mmCIF file of C-alpha atoms in Angstrom:
data_model
loop_
_atom_site.group_PDB
_atom_site.id
_atom_site.type_symbol
_atom_site.label_atom_id
_atom_site.label_comp_id
_atom_site.label_asym_id
_atom_site.label_seq_id
_atom_site.Cartn_x
_atom_site.Cartn_y
_atom_site.Cartn_z
ATOM 1 C CA UNK A 36 -8.951 -46.960 53.846
ATOM 2 C CA UNK A 37 -10.720 -43.869 52.612
ATOM 3 C CA UNK A 38 -7.507 -42.416 51.286
ATOM 4 C CA UNK A 39 -6.780 -45.463 49.314
ATOM 5 C CA UNK A 40 -10.328 -45.538 47.811
ATOM 6 C CA UNK A 41 -9.900 -41.798 46.863
ATOM 7 C CA UNK A 42 -6.533 -42.440 45.311
ATOM 8 C CA UNK A 43 -8.019 -45.400 43.214
ATOM 9 C CA UNK A 44 -10.845 -43.328 42.115
ATOM 10 C CA UNK A 45 -8.598 -40.541 41.083
ATOM 11 C CA UNK A 46 -6.275 -42.732 39.212
ATOM 12 C CA UNK A 47 -9.417 -44.301 37.389
ATOM 13 C CA UNK A 48 -10.658 -40.887 36.529
ATOM 14 C CA UNK A 49 -7.260 -39.768 35.189
ATOM 15 C CA UNK A 50 -7.120 -42.987 33.014
ATOM 16 C CA UNK A 51 -10.497 -42.220 31.658
ATOM 17 C CA UNK A 52 -9.703 -38.692 30.856
ATOM 18 C CA UNK A 53 -6.286 -39.769 29.138
ATOM 19 C CA UNK A 54 -8.195 -42.308 27.033
ATOM 20 C CA UNK A 55 -10.799 -39.721 26.123
ATOM 21 C CA UNK A 56 -8.034 -37.326 25.089
ATOM 22 C CA UNK A 57 -6.412 -40.135 23.156
ATOM 23 C CA UNK A 58 -9.558 -40.845 21.071
ATOM 24 C CA UNK A 59 -10.066 -37.062 20.518
ATOM 25 C CA UNK A 60 -6.615 -36.796 19.230
ATOM 26 C CA UNK A 61 -7.232 -39.762 16.877
ATOM 27 C CA UNK A 62 -10.159 -38.090 15.514
ATOM 28 C CA UNK A 63 -8.256 -34.713 15.249
ATOM 29 C CA UNK A 64 -5.293 -36.290 13.460
ATOM 30 C CA UNK A 65 -7.247 -38.723 11.063
ATOM 31 C CA UNK A 66 -5.302 -37.376 8.229
ATOM 32 C CA UNK A 67 -1.903 -38.274 9.680
ATOM 33 C CA UNK A 68 -3.384 -41.837 10.165
ATOM 34 C CA UNK A 69 -4.726 -42.190 6.584
ATOM 35 C CA UNK A 70 -1.362 -40.680 5.245
ATOM 36 C CA UNK A 71 0.618 -43.071 7.277
ATOM 37 C CA UNK A 72 -1.390 -46.108 6.341
ATOM 38 C CA UNK A 73 -1.487 -45.289 2.730
ATOM 39 C CA UNK A 74 2.209 -44.397 2.515
ATOM 40 C CA UNK A 75 3.506 -47.535 4.294
ATOM 41 C CA UNK A 76 1.219 -49.770 2.209
ATOM 42 C CA UNK A 77 2.639 -48.046 -1.137
ATOM 43 C CA UNK A 78 6.187 -48.380 0.111
ATOM 44 C CA UNK A 79 5.918 -52.063 1.006
ATOM 45 C CA UNK A 80 4.276 -52.785 -2.278
ATOM 46 C CA UNK A 81 6.939 -51.096 -4.309
ATOM 47 C CA UNK A 82 9.626 -52.831 -2.391
ATOM 48 C CA UNK A 83 7.832 -56.141 -2.927
ATOM 49 C CA UNK A 84 7.463 -55.507 -6.615
ATOM 50 C CA UNK A 85 11.100 -54.322 -7.422
ATOM 51 C CA UNK A 86 13.313 -55.673 -4.628
ATOM 52 C CA UNK A 87 12.152 -59.024 -3.502
ATOM 53 C CA UNK A 88 13.028 -62.024 -5.585
ATOM 54 C CA UNK A 89 10.059 -63.698 -7.290
ATOM 55 C CA UNK A 90 9.903 -67.466 -6.698
ATOM 56 C CA UNK A 91 8.002 -70.006 -8.917
ATOM 57 C CA UNK A 92 6.389 -73.120 -7.695
ATOM 58 C CA UNK A 93 5.844 -76.280 -9.803
ATOM 59 C CA UNK A 94 4.007 -79.330 -8.401
ATOM 60 C CA UNK A 95 3.289 -83.042 -9.348
ATOM 61 C CA UNK A 96 1.070 -85.540 -7.705
ATOM 62 C CA UNK A 97 1.479 -89.202 -7.290
ATOM 63 C CA UNK A 98 -0.807 -91.967 -6.178
ATOM 64 C CA UNK A 99 -0.244 -95.276 -4.823
ATOM 65 C CA UNK A 100 -2.707 -97.454 -6.720
ATOM 66 C CA UNK A 101 -4.573 -100.063 -4.655
ATOM 67 C CA UNK A 102 -4.897 -103.532 -6.041
ATOM 68 C CA UNK A 103 -8.142 -104.494 -7.598
ATOM 69 C CA UNK A 104 -9.555 -108.041 -7.245
ATOM 70 C CA UNK A 105 -9.915 -109.278 -10.697
ATOM 71 C CA UNK A 106 -12.889 -111.601 -9.883
ATOM 72 C CA UNK A 107 -15.113 -109.155 -7.982
ATOM 73 C CA UNK A 108 -13.860 -105.955 -9.404
ATOM 74 C CA UNK A 109 -13.416 -104.355 -6.013
ATOM 75 C CA UNK A 110 -10.566 -102.756 -4.374
ATOM 76 C CA UNK A 111 -8.617 -105.097 -2.063
ATOM 77 C CA UNK A 112 -9.000 -103.788 1.516
ATOM 78 C CA UNK A 113 -5.505 -105.180 2.650
ATOM 79 C CA UNK A 114 -4.109 -103.286 -0.301
ATOM 80 C CA UNK A 115 -5.548 -100.081 0.868
ATOM 81 C CA UNK A 116 -4.142 -100.615 4.368
ATOM 82 C CA UNK A 117 -0.737 -101.540 3.072
ATOM 83 C CA UNK A 118 -0.568 -98.492 0.830
ATOM 84 C CA UNK A 119 -1.562 -96.326 3.841
ATOM 85 C CA UNK A 120 1.340 -97.516 5.779
ATOM 86 C CA UNK A 121 3.610 -97.438 2.825
ATOM 87 C CA UNK A 122 2.807 -93.620 2.300
ATOM 88 C CA UNK A 123 5.015 -92.722 5.216
ATOM 89 C CA UNK A 124 7.935 -94.761 3.874
ATOM 90 C CA UNK A 125 7.662 -93.006 0.464
ATOM 91 C CA UNK A 126 7.692 -89.456 2.156
ATOM 92 C CA UNK A 127 10.801 -90.403 4.148
ATOM 93 C CA UNK A 128 12.530 -91.811 1.011
ATOM 94 C CA UNK A 129 11.564 -88.741 -1.117
ATOM 95 C CA UNK A 130 13.043 -86.486 1.548
ATOM 96 C CA UNK A 131 16.189 -88.800 1.866
ATOM 97 C CA UNK A 132 19.620 -87.850 0.883
ATOM 98 C CA UNK A 133 19.759 -90.501 -1.778
ATOM 99 C CA UNK A 134 17.018 -89.108 -3.860
ATOM 100 C CA UNK A 135 18.131 -85.473 -3.415
ATOM 101 C CA UNK A 136 21.761 -86.202 -4.257
ATOM 102 C CA UNK A 137 20.593 -88.086 -7.462
ATOM 103 C CA UNK A 138 18.362 -85.202 -8.530
ATOM 104 C CA UNK A 139 21.205 -82.806 -7.854
ATOM 105 C CA UNK A 140 23.645 -84.842 -9.781
ATOM 106 C CA UNK A 141 21.322 -85.225 -12.802
ATOM 107 C CA UNK A 142 20.548 -81.548 -13.084
ATOM 108 C CA UNK A 143 24.041 -80.411 -12.178
ATOM 109 C CA UNK A 144 22.828 -78.451 -9.070
ATOM 110 C CA UNK A 145 24.167 -78.377 -5.600
ATOM 111 C CA UNK A 146 22.519 -80.711 -2.937
ATOM 112 C CA UNK A 147 21.741 -77.658 -0.785
ATOM 113 C CA UNK A 148 19.833 -75.889 -3.524
ATOM 114 C CA UNK A 149 17.731 -79.046 -4.265
ATOM 115 C CA UNK A 150 17.074 -79.750 -0.614
ATOM 116 C CA UNK A 151 15.924 -76.150 0.096
ATOM 117 C CA UNK A 152 13.680 -75.828 -2.855
ATOM 118 C CA UNK A 153 11.740 -79.269 -2.628
ATOM 119 C CA UNK A 154 8.754 -80.016 -0.564
ATOM 120 C CA UNK A 155 6.877 -83.313 -0.110
ATOM 121 C CA UNK A 156 3.458 -83.732 1.451
ATOM 122 C CA UNK A 157 0.598 -86.090 1.742
ATOM 123 C CA UNK A 158 -3.082 -85.342 1.711
ATOM 124 C CA UNK A 159 -4.653 -86.511 4.972
ATOM 125 C CA UNK A 160 -6.186 -90.006 4.888
ATOM 126 C CA UNK A 161 -5.221 -90.614 1.269
ATOM 127 C CA UNK A 162 -2.544 -92.168 -0.773
ATOM 128 C CA UNK A 163 -1.723 -88.999 -2.616
ATOM 129 C CA UNK A 164 1.637 -87.659 -2.497
ATOM 130 C CA UNK A 165 2.495 -84.067 -3.709
ATOM 131 C CA UNK A 166 5.930 -83.153 -4.648
ATOM 132 C CA UNK A 167 6.802 -79.493 -5.262
ATOM 133 C CA UNK A 168 9.795 -77.254 -5.889
ATOM 134 C CA UNK A 169 10.012 -73.569 -5.547
ATOM 135 C CA UNK A 170 12.875 -71.568 -7.094
ATOM 136 C CA UNK A 171 13.633 -68.252 -8.838
ATOM 137 C CA UNK A 172 13.601 -70.039 -12.250
ATOM 138 C CA UNK A 173 10.230 -71.391 -13.353
ATOM 139 C CA UNK A 174 11.839 -74.063 -15.644
ATOM 140 C CA UNK A 175 14.243 -75.214 -12.964
ATOM 141 C CA UNK A 176 11.403 -75.639 -10.651
ATOM 142 C CA UNK A 177 9.723 -78.037 -13.110
ATOM 143 C CA UNK A 178 12.920 -79.909 -13.839
ATOM 144 C CA UNK A 179 13.486 -80.562 -10.149
ATOM 145 C CA UNK A 180 9.975 -82.052 -9.684
ATOM 146 C CA UNK A 181 10.296 -84.120 -12.857
ATOM 147 C CA UNK A 182 13.590 -85.474 -12.026
ATOM 148 C CA UNK A 183 12.578 -86.266 -8.394
ATOM 149 C CA UNK A 184 9.359 -88.211 -9.475
ATOM 150 C CA UNK A 185 11.423 -90.216 -12.188
ATOM 151 C CA UNK A 186 14.124 -90.983 -9.582
ATOM 152 C CA UNK A 187 11.764 -92.019 -7.011
ATOM 153 C CA UNK A 188 9.623 -94.318 -9.339
ATOM 154 C CA UNK A 189 12.807 -95.912 -10.735
ATOM 155 C CA UNK A 190 14.266 -96.357 -7.212
ATOM 156 C CA UNK A 191 11.105 -97.932 -5.913
ATOM 157 C CA UNK A 192 10.806 -100.332 -8.882
ATOM 158 C CA UNK A 193 14.382 -101.390 -8.547
ATOM 159 C CA UNK A 194 14.735 -101.825 -4.869
ATOM 160 C CA UNK A 195 11.069 -103.020 -3.961
ATOM 161 C CA UNK A 196 9.648 -104.025 -7.327
ATOM 162 C CA UNK A 197 6.869 -101.436 -6.601
ATOM 163 C CA UNK A 198 4.712 -100.889 -9.784
ATOM 164 C CA UNK A 199 1.683 -99.249 -8.324
ATOM 165 C CA UNK A 200 2.987 -95.681 -8.438
ATOM 166 C CA UNK A 201 0.793 -93.671 -10.798
ATOM 167 C CA UNK A 202 1.466 -90.032 -11.673
ATOM 168 C CA UNK A 203 -1.815 -88.143 -11.536
ATOM 169 C CA UNK A 204 -0.673 -84.613 -12.313
ATOM 170 C CA UNK A 205 2.667 -83.855 -14.144
ATOM 171 C CA UNK A 206 4.681 -80.938 -13.266
ATOM 172 C CA UNK A 207 4.213 -77.645 -15.344
ATOM 173 C CA UNK A 208 6.268 -74.643 -15.939
ATOM 174 C CA UNK A 209 4.593 -71.980 -13.760
ATOM 175 C CA UNK A 210 3.510 -68.799 -15.502
ATOM 176 C CA UNK A 211 3.026 -66.729 -12.410
ATOM 177 C CA UNK A 212 5.307 -66.326 -9.218
ATOM 178 C CA UNK A 213 4.079 -68.162 -6.100
ATOM 179 C CA UNK A 214 5.934 -65.678 -3.876
ATOM 180 C CA UNK A 215 5.935 -62.963 -2.689
ATOM 181 C CA UNK A 216 2.201 -62.024 -2.497
ATOM 182 C CA UNK A 217 1.955 -58.426 -3.318
ATOM 183 C CA UNK A 218 -1.501 -58.197 -1.786
ATOM 184 C CA UNK A 219 -0.520 -59.828 1.443
ATOM 185 C CA UNK A 220 2.529 -57.560 1.968
ATOM 186 C CA UNK A 221 0.447 -54.495 1.068
ATOM 187 C CA UNK A 222 -2.106 -55.362 3.748
ATOM 188 C CA UNK A 223 0.712 -55.965 6.300
ATOM 189 C CA UNK A 224 2.262 -52.666 5.288
ATOM 190 C CA UNK A 225 -1.096 -50.825 5.702
ATOM 191 C CA UNK A 226 -1.628 -52.397 9.092
ATOM 192 C CA UNK A 227 1.849 -51.443 10.199
ATOM 193 C CA UNK A 228 1.272 -47.841 9.110
ATOM 194 C CA UNK A 229 -2.013 -47.686 11.031
ATOM 195 C CA UNK A 230 -0.316 -49.121 14.185
ATOM 196 C CA UNK A 231 2.513 -46.877 13.978
ATOM 197 C CA UNK A 232 0.572 -43.634 13.554
ATOM 198 C CA UNK A 233 -1.685 -44.645 16.381
ATOM 199 C CA UNK A 234 1.201 -45.412 18.659
ATOM 200 C CA UNK A 235 2.790 -42.004 17.791
ATOM 201 C CA UNK A 236 -0.400 -40.195 18.685
ATOM 202 C CA UNK A 237 -0.879 -42.244 21.957
ATOM 203 C CA UNK A 238 2.770 -41.336 22.992
ATOM 204 C CA UNK A 239 2.019 -37.746 22.205
ATOM 205 C CA UNK A 240 -0.911 -37.738 24.405
ATOM 206 C CA UNK A 241 0.831 -39.732 27.151
ATOM 207 C CA UNK A 242 3.866 -37.451 27.193
ATOM 208 C CA UNK A 243 1.938 -34.147 26.911
ATOM 209 C CA UNK A 244 1.983 -32.856 30.471
ATOM 210 C CA UNK A 245 0.632 -29.382 29.557
ATOM 211 C CA UNK A 246 -2.329 -27.897 31.414
ATOM 212 C CA UNK A 247 -5.064 -27.205 28.691
ATOM 213 C CA UNK A 248 -8.138 -26.333 30.650
ATOM 214 C CA UNK A 249 -9.652 -25.860 34.118
ATOM 215 C CA UNK A 250 -10.070 -29.549 34.703
ATOM 216 C CA UNK A 251 -6.407 -30.230 34.104
ATOM 217 C CA UNK A 252 -5.349 -27.433 36.447
ATOM 218 C CA UNK A 253 -7.515 -28.646 39.240
ATOM 219 C CA UNK A 254 -6.271 -32.200 39.018
ATOM 220 C CA UNK A 255 -2.621 -31.087 38.892
ATOM 221 C CA UNK A 256 -2.849 -28.592 41.642
ATOM 222 C CA UNK A 257 -5.456 -30.444 43.684
ATOM 223 C CA UNK A 258 -7.221 -27.127 44.481
ATOM 224 C CA UNK A 259 -10.420 -25.741 42.961
ATOM 225 C CA UNK A 260 -10.073 -23.057 40.348
ATOM 226 C CA UNK A 261 -11.750 -19.845 41.603
ATOM 227 C CA UNK A 262 -11.233 -17.506 38.620
ATOM 228 C CA UNK A 263 -11.023 -18.293 34.832
ATOM 229 C CA UNK A 264 -9.725 -15.549 32.626
ATOM 230 C CA UNK A 265 -10.832 -15.870 28.977
ATOM 231 C CA UNK A 266 -8.402 -15.597 26.131
ATOM 232 C CA UNK A 267 -9.142 -13.051 23.300
ATOM 233 C CA UNK A 268 -7.201 -12.955 20.069
ATOM 234 C CA UNK A 269 -6.170 -9.503 18.923
#
């Protein structure tokens, strides 16, 4: 029992000493940490700017207009409920093969290109639907969104005689890329450089088995040091 207790205390003490040595090495090699952090941040930023393809996002917003009671001038509650249920149907139709294939044929693009670039979403608890497209060409992104919206409204009018679709925001040609984010990638690069440099220092401390002082010698040999000879430089 006593032997186990001594062993546990010894292991705990060794761990504390190792952690203490680790933090001392961090303080001692702070220049390595700063250089690694800055270097990887700069490297990732340069790679993002010159080698990662820029993508441009264009978006349009449509709204399912609720029916207004002409007598009272108020919105019909049943119309709101019906539109809320219709939103999910509209999302499915917008993502369906028929719409996407029609857009691809109109713009002379491949179905895969259109399907991979377009995104459809609905703002929670609203009848607002957002249609966006992200490609390497800003004009192409706008064309995909415009064609998708026009194809959808025409199809809904033709099939369901649905006339309450209103375009709130029209798609525009984006002036700035939406992806990649240089700031985000730079922060990730800096964090990576910091972690790598700290990991290197930790391994260096962990694998360093040299006896540097009296305490290290006593722990390794498990006998007390009787004599300590000072070192003098010539």
